[in-house]
GROMACS .gro file of N, CA, C and O in nm:
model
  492
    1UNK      N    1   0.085  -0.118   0.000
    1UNK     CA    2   0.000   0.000   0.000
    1UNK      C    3   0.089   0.124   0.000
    1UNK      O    4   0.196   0.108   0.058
    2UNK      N    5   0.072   0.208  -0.038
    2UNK     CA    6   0.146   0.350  -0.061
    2UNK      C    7   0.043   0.470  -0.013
    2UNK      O    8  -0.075   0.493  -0.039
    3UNK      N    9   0.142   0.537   0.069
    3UNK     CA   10   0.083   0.665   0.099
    3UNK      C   11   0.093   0.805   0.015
    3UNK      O   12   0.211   0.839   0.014
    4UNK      N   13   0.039   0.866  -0.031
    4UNK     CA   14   0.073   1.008  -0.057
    4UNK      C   15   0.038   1.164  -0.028
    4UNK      O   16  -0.077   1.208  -0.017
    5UNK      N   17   0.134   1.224  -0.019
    5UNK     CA   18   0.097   1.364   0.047
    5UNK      C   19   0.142   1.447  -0.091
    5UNK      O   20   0.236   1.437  -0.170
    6UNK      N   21   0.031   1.529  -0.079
    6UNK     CA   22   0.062   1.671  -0.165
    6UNK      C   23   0.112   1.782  -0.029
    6UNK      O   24   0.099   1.792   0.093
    7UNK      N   25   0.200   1.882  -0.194
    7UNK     CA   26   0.244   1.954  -0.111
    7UNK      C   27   0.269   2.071  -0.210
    7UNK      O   28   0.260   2.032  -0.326
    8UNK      N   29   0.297   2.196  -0.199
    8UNK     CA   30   0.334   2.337  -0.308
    8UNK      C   31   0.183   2.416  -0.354
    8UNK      O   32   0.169   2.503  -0.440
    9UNK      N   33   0.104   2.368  -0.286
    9UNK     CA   34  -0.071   2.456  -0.314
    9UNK      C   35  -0.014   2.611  -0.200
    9UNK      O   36   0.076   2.618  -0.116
   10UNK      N   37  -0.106   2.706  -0.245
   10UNK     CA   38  -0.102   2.849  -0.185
   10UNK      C   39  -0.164   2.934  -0.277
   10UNK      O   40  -0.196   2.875  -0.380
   11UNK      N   41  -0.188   3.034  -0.275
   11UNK     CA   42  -0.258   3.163  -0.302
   11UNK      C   43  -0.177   3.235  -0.416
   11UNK      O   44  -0.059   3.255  -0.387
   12UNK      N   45  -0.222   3.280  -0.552
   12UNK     CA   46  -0.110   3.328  -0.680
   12UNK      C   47  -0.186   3.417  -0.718
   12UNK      O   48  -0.302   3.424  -0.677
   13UNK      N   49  -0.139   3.492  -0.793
   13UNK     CA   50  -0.252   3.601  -0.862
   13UNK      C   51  -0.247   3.522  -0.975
   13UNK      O   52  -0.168   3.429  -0.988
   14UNK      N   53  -0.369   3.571  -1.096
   14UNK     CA   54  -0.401   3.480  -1.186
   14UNK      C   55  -0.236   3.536  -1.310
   14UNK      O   56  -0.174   3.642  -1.319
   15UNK      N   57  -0.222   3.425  -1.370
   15UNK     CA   58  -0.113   3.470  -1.460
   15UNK      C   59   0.004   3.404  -1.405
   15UNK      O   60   0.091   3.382  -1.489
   16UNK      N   61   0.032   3.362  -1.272
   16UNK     CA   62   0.123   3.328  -1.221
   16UNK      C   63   0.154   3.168  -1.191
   16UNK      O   64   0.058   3.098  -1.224
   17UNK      N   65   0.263   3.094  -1.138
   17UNK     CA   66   0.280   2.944  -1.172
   17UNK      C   67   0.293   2.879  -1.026
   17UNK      O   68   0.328   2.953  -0.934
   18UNK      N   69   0.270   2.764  -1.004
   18UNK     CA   70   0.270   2.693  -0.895
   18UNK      C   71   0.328   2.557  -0.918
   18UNK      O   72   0.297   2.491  -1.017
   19UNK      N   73   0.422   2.511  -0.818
   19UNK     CA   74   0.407   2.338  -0.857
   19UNK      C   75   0.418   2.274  -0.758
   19UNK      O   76   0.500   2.281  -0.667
   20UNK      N   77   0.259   2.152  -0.789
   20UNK     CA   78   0.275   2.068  -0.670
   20UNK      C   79   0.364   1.963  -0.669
   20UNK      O   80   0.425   1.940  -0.773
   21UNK      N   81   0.386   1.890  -0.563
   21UNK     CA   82   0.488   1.756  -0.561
   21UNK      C   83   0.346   1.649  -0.483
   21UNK      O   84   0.249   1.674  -0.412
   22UNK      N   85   0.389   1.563  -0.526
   22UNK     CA   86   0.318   1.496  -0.449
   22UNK      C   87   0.431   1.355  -0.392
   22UNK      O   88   0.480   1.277  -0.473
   23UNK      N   89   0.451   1.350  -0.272
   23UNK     CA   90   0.568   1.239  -0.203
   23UNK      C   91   0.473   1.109  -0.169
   23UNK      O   92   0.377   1.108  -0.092
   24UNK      N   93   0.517   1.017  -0.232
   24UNK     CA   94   0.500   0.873  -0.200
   24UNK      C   95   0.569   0.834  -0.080
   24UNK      O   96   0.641   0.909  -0.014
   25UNK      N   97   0.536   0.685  -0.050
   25UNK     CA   98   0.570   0.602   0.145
   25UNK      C   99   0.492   0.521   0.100
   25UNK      O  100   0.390   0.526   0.031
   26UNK      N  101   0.579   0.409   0.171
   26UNK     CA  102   0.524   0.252   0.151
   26UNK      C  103   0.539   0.179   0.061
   26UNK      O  104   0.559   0.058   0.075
   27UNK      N  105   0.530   0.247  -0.059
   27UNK     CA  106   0.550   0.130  -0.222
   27UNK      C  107   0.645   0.213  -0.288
   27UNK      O  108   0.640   0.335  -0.274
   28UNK      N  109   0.759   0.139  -0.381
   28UNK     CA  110   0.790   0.257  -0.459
   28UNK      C  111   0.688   0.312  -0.582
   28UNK      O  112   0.623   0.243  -0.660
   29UNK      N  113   0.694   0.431  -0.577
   29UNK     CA  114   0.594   0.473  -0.705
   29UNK      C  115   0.618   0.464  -0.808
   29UNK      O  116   0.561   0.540  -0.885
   30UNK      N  117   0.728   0.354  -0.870
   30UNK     CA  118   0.704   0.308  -0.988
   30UNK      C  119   0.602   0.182  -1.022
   30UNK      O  120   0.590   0.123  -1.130
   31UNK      N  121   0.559   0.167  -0.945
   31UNK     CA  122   0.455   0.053  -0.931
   31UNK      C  123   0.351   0.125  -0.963
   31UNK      O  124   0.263   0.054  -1.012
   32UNK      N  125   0.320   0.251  -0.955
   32UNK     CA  126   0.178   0.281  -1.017
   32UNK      C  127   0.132   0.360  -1.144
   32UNK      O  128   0.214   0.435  -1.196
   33UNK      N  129   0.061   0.353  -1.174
   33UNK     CA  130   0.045   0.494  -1.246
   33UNK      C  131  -0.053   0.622  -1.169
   33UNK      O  132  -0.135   0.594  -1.081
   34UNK      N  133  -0.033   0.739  -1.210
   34UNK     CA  134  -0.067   0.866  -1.129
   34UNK      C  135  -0.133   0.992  -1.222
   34UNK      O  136  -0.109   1.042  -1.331
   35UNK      N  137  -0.221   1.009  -1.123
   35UNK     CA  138  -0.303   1.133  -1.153
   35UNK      C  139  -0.281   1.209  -1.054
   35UNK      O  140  -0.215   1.181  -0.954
   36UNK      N  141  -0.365   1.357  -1.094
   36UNK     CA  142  -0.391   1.425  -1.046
   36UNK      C  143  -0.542   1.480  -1.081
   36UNK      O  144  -0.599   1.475  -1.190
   37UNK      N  145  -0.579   1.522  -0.986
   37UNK     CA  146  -0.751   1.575  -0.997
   37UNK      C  147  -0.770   1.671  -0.889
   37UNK      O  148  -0.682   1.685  -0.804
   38UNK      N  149  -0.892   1.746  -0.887
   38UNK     CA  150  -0.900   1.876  -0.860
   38UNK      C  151  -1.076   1.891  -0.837
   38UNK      O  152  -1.166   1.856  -0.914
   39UNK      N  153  -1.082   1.945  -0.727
   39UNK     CA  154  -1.238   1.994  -0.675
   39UNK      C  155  -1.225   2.080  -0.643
   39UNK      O  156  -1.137   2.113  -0.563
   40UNK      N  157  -1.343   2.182  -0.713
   40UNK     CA  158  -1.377   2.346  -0.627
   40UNK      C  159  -1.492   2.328  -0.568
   40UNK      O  160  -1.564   2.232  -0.594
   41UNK      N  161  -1.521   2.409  -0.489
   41UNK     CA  162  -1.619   2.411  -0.361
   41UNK      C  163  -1.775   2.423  -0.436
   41UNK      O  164  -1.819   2.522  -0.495
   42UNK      N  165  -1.844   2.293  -0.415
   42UNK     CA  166  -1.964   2.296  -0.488
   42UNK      C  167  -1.967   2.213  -0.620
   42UNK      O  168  -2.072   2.188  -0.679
   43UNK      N  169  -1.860   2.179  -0.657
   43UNK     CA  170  -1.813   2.091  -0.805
   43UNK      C  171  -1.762   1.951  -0.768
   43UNK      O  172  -1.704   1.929  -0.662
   44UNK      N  173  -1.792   1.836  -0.880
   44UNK     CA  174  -1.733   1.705  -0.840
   44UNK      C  175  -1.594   1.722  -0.876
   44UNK      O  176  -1.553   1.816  -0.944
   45UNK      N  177  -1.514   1.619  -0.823
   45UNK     CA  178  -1.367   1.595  -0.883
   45UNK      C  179  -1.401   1.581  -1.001
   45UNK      O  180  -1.503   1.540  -1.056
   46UNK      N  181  -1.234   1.647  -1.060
   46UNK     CA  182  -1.240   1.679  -1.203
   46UNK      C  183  -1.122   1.638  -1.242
   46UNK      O  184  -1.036   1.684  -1.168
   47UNK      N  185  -1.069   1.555  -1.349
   47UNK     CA  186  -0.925   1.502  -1.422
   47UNK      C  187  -0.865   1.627  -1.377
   47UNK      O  188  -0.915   1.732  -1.336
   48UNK      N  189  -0.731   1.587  -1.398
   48UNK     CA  190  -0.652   1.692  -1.423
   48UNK      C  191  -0.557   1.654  -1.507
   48UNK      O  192  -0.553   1.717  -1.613
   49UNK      N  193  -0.457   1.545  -1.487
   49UNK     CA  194  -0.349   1.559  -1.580
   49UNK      C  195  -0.332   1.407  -1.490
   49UNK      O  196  -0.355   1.390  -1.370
   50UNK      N  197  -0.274   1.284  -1.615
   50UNK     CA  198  -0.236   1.146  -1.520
   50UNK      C  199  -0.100   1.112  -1.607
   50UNK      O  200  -0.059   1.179  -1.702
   51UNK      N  201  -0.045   1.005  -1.559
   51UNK     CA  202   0.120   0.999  -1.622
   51UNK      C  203   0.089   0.854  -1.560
   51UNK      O  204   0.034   0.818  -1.456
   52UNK      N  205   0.188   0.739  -1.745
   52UNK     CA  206   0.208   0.638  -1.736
   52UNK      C  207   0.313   0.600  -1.572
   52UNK      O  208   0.372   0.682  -1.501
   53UNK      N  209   0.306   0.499  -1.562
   53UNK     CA  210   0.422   0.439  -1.403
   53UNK      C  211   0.549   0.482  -1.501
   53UNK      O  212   0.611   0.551  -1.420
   54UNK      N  213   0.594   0.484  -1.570
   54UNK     CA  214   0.756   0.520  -1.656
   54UNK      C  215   0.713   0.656  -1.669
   54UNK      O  216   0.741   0.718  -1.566
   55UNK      N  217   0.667   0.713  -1.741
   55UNK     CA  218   0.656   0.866  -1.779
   55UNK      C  219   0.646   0.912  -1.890
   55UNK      O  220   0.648   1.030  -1.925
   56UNK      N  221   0.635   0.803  -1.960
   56UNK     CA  222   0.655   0.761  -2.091
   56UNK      C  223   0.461   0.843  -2.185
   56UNK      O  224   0.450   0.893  -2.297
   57UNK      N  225   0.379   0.825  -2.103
   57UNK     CA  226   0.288   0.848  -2.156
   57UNK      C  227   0.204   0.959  -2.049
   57UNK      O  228   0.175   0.937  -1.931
   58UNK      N  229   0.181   1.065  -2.119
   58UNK     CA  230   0.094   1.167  -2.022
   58UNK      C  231  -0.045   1.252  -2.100
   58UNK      O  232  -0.050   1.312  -2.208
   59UNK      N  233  -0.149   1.227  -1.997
   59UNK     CA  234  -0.298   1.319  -2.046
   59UNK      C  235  -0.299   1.395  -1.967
   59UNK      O  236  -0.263   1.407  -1.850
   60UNK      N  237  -0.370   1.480  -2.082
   60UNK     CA  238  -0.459   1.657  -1.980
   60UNK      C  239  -0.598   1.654  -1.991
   60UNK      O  240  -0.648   1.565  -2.060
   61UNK      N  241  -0.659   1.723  -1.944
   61UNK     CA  242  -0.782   1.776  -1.935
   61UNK      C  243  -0.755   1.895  -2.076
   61UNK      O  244  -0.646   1.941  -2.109
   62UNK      N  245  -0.883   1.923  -2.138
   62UNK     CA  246  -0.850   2.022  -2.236
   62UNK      C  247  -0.817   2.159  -2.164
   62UNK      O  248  -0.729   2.239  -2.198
   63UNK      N  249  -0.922   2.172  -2.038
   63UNK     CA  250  -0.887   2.290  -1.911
   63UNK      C  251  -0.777   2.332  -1.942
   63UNK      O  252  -0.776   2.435  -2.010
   64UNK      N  253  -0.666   2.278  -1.911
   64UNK     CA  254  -0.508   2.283  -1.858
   64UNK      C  255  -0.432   2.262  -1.967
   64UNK      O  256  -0.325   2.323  -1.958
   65UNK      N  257  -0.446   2.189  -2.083
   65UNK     CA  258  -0.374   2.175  -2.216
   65UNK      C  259  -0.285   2.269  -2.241
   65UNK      O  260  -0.338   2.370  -2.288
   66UNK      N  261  -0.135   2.279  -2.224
   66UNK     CA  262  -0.028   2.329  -2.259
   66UNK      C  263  -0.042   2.439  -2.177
   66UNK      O  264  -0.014   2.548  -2.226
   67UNK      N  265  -0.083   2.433  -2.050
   67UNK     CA  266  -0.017   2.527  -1.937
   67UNK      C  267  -0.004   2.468  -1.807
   67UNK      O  268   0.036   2.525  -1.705
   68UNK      N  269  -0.050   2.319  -1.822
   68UNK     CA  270   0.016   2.238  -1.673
   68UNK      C  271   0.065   2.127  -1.755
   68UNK      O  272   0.018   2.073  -1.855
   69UNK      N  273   0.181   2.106  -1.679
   69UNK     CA  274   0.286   1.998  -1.735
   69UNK      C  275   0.279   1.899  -1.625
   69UNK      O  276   0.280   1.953  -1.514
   70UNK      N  277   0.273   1.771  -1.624
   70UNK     CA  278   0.257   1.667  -1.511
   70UNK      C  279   0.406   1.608  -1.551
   70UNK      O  280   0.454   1.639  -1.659
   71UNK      N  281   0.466   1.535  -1.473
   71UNK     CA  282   0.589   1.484  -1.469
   71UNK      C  283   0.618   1.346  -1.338
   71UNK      O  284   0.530   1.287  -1.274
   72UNK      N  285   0.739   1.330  -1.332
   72UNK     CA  286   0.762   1.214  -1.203
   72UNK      C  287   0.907   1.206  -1.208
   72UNK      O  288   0.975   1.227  -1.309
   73UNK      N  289   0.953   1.168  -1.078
   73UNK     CA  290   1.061   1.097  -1.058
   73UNK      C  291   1.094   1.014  -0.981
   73UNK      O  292   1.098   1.025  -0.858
   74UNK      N  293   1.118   0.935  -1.036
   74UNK     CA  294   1.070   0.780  -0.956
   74UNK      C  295   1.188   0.755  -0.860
   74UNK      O  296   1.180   0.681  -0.762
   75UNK      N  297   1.294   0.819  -0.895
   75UNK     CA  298   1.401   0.765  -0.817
   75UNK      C  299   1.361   0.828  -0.697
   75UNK      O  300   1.403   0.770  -0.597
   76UNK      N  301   1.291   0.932  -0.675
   76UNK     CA  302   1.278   1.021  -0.556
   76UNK      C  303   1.143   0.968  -0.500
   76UNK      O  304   1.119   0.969  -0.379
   77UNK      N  305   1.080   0.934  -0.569
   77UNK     CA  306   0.954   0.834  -0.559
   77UNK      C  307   0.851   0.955  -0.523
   77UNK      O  308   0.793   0.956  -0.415
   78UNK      N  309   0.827   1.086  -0.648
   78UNK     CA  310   0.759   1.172  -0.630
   78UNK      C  311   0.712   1.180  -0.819
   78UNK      O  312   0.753   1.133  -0.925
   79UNK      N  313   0.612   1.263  -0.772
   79UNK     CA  314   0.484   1.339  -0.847
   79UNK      C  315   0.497   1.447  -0.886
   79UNK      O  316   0.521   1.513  -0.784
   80UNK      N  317   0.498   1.545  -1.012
   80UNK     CA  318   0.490   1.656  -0.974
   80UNK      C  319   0.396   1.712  -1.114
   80UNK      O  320   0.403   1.676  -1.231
   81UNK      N  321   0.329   1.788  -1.065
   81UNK     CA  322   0.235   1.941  -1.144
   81UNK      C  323   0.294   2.080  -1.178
   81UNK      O  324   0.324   2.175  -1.106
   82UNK      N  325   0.299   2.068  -1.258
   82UNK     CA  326   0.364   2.219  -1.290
   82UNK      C  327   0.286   2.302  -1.318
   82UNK      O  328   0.258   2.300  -1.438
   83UNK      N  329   0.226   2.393  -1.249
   83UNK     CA  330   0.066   2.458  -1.379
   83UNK      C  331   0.139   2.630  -1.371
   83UNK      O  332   0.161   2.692  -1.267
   84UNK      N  333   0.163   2.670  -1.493
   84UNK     CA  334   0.194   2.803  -1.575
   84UNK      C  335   0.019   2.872  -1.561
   84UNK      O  336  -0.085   2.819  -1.520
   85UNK      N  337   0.044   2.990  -1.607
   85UNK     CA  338  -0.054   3.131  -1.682
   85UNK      C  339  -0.230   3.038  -1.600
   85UNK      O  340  -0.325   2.989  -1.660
   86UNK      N  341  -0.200   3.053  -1.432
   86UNK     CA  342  -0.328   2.994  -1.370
   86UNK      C  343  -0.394   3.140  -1.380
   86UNK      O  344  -0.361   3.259  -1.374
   87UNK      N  345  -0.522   3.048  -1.402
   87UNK     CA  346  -0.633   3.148  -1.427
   87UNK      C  347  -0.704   3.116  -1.264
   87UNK      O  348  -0.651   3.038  -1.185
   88UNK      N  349  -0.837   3.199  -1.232
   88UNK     CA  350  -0.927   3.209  -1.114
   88UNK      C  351  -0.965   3.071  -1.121
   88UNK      O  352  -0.906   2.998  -1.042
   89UNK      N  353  -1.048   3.018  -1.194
   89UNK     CA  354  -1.103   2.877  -1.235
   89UNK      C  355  -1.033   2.801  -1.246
   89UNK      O  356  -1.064   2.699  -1.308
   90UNK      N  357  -0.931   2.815  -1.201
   90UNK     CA  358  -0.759   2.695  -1.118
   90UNK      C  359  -0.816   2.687  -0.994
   90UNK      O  360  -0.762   2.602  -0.923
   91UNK      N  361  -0.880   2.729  -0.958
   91UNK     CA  362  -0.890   2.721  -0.750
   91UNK      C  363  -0.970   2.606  -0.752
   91UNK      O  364  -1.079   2.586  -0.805
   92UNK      N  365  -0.888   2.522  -0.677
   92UNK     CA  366  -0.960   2.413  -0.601
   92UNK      C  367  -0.858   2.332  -0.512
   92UNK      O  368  -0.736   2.330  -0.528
   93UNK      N  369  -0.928   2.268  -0.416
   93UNK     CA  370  -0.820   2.143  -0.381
   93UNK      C  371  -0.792   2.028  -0.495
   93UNK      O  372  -0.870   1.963  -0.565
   94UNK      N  373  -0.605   2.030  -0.478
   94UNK     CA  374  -0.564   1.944  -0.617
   94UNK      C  375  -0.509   1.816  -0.497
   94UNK      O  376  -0.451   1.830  -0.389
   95UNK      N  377  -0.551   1.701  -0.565
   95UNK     CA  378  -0.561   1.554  -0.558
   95UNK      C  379  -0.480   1.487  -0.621
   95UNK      O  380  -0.507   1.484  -0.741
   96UNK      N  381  -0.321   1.387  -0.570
   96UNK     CA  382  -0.269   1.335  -0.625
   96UNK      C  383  -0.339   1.155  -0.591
   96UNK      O  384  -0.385   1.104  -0.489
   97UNK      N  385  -0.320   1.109  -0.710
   97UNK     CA  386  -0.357   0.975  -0.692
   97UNK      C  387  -0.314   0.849  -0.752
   97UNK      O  388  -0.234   0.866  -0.844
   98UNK      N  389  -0.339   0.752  -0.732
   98UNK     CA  390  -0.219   0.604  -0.767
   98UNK      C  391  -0.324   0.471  -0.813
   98UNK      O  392  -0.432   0.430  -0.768
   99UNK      N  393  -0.261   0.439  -0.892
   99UNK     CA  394  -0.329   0.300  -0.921
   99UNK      C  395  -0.245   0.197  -0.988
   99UNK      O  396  -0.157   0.220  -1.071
  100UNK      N  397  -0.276   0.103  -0.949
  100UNK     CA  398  -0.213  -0.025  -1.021
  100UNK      C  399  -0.260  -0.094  -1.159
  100UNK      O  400  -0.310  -0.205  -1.179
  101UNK      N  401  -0.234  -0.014  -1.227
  101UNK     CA  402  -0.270  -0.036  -1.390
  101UNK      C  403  -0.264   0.074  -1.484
  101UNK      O  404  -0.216   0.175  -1.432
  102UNK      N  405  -0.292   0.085  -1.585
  102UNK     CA  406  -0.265   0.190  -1.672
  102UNK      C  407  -0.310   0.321  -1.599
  102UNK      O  408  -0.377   0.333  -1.497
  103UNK      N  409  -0.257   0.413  -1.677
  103UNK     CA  410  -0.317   0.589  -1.668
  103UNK      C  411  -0.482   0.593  -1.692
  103UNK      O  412  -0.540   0.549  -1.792
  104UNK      N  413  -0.533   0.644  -1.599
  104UNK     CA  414  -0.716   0.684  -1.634
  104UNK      C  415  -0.716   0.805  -1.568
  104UNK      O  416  -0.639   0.854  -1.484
  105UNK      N  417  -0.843   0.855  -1.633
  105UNK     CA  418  -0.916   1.021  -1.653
  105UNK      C  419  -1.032   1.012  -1.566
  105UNK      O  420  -1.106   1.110  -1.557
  106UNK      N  421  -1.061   0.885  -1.489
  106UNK     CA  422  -1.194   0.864  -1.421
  106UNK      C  423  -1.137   0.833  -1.263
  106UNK      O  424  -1.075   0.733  -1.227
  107UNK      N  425  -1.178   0.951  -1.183
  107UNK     CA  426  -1.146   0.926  -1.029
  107UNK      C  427  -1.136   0.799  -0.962
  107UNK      O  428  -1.062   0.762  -0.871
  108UNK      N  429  -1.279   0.708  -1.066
  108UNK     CA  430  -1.315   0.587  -0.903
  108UNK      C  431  -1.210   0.517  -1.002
  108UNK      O  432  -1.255   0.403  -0.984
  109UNK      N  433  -1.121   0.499  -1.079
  109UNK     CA  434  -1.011   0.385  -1.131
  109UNK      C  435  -0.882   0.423  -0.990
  109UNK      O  436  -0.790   0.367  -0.931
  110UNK      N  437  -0.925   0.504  -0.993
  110UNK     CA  438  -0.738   0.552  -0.868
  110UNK      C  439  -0.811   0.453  -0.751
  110UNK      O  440  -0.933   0.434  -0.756
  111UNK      N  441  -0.711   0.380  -0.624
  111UNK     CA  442  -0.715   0.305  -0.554
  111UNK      C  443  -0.663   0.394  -0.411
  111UNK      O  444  -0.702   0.363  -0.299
  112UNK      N  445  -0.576   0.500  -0.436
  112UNK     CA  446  -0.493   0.578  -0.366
  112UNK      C  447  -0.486   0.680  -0.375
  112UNK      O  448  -0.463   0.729  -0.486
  113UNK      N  449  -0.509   0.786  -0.229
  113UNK     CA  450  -0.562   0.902  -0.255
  113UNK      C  451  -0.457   0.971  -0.152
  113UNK      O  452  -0.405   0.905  -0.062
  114UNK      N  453  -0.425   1.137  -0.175
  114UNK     CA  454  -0.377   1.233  -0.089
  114UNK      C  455  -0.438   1.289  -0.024
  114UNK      O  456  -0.555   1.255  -0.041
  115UNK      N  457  -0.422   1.410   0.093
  115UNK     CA  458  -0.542   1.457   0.149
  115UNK      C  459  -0.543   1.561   0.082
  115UNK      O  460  -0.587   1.631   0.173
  116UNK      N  461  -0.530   1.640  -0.011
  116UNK     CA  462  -0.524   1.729  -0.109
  116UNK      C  463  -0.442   1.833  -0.091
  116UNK      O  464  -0.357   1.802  -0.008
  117UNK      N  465  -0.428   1.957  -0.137
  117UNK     CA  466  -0.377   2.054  -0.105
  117UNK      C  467  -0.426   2.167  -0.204
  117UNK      O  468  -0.431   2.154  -0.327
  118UNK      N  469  -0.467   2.293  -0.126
  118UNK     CA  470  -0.528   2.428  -0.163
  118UNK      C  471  -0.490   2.516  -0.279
  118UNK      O  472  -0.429   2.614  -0.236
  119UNK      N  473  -0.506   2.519  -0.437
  119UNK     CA  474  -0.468   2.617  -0.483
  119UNK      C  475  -0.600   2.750  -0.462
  119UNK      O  476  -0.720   2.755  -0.436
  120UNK      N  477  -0.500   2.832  -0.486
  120UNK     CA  478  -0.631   2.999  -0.469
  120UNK      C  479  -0.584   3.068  -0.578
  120UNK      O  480  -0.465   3.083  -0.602
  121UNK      N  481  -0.665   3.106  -0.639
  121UNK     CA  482  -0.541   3.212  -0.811
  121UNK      C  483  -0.690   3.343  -0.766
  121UNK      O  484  -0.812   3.337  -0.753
  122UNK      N  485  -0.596   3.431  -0.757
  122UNK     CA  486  -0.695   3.548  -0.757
  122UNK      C  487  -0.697   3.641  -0.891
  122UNK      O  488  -0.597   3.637  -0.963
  123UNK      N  489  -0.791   3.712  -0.922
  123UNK     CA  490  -0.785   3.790  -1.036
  123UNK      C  491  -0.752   3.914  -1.048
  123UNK      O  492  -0.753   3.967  -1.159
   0.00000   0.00000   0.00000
């Protein structure tokens, strides 16, 4: 079983960049493949961006398309989000997550969840 914590969420004005990490415990995280997903207050979880267990293969949401970059490094046995030019409609708690099988865009496929962490993009 593997644990994960997010971490690098805080408050940006819109236009500006953030990146989360998300740190694995317990399994190495090349054993899974990983997402990330995202809820604003009043909205269901929403894709965000997931990456093959190698790194080899990565999806976006059209949302985020060529201004958040998802990545990994396995040797460090971390996650990471890069999101550029955040707009207001970036705010939510962002969700790193793990599963044992390919990359998916659908929340209930992840097995393994973070307790999230806060982006805020003001305008």
């Amino acid at each position: 079983q593997v644990q994960l914590v997010e971490s690098g969420g805080g408050l940006v004005q819109a236009g500006g960049s953030l990146r989360l990490s998300c740190a694995a415990s317990g399994r190495t995280l090349s054993s899974y493949a990983m997402g990330w997903f995202r809820q604003a207050p009043g909205k269901e979880r929403a894709f965000v961006a997931a990456i093959a267990w190698n790194g080899a293969s990565t999806y976006y949401a059209d949302s985020v398309k060529g201004r958040f970059t998802i990545s990994r490094d396995n040797a460090k046995n971390t996650m990471y989000l890069q999101m550029n030019s955040l707009k207001p409609e970036d705010t939510a708690v962002y969700y790193c997550a793990a599963r044992t099988d390919y990359s998916s865009s659908y929340y209930e496929d992840y097995e393994y969840w973070g307790q999230g962490t806060q982006v805020t993009v003001s305008s």
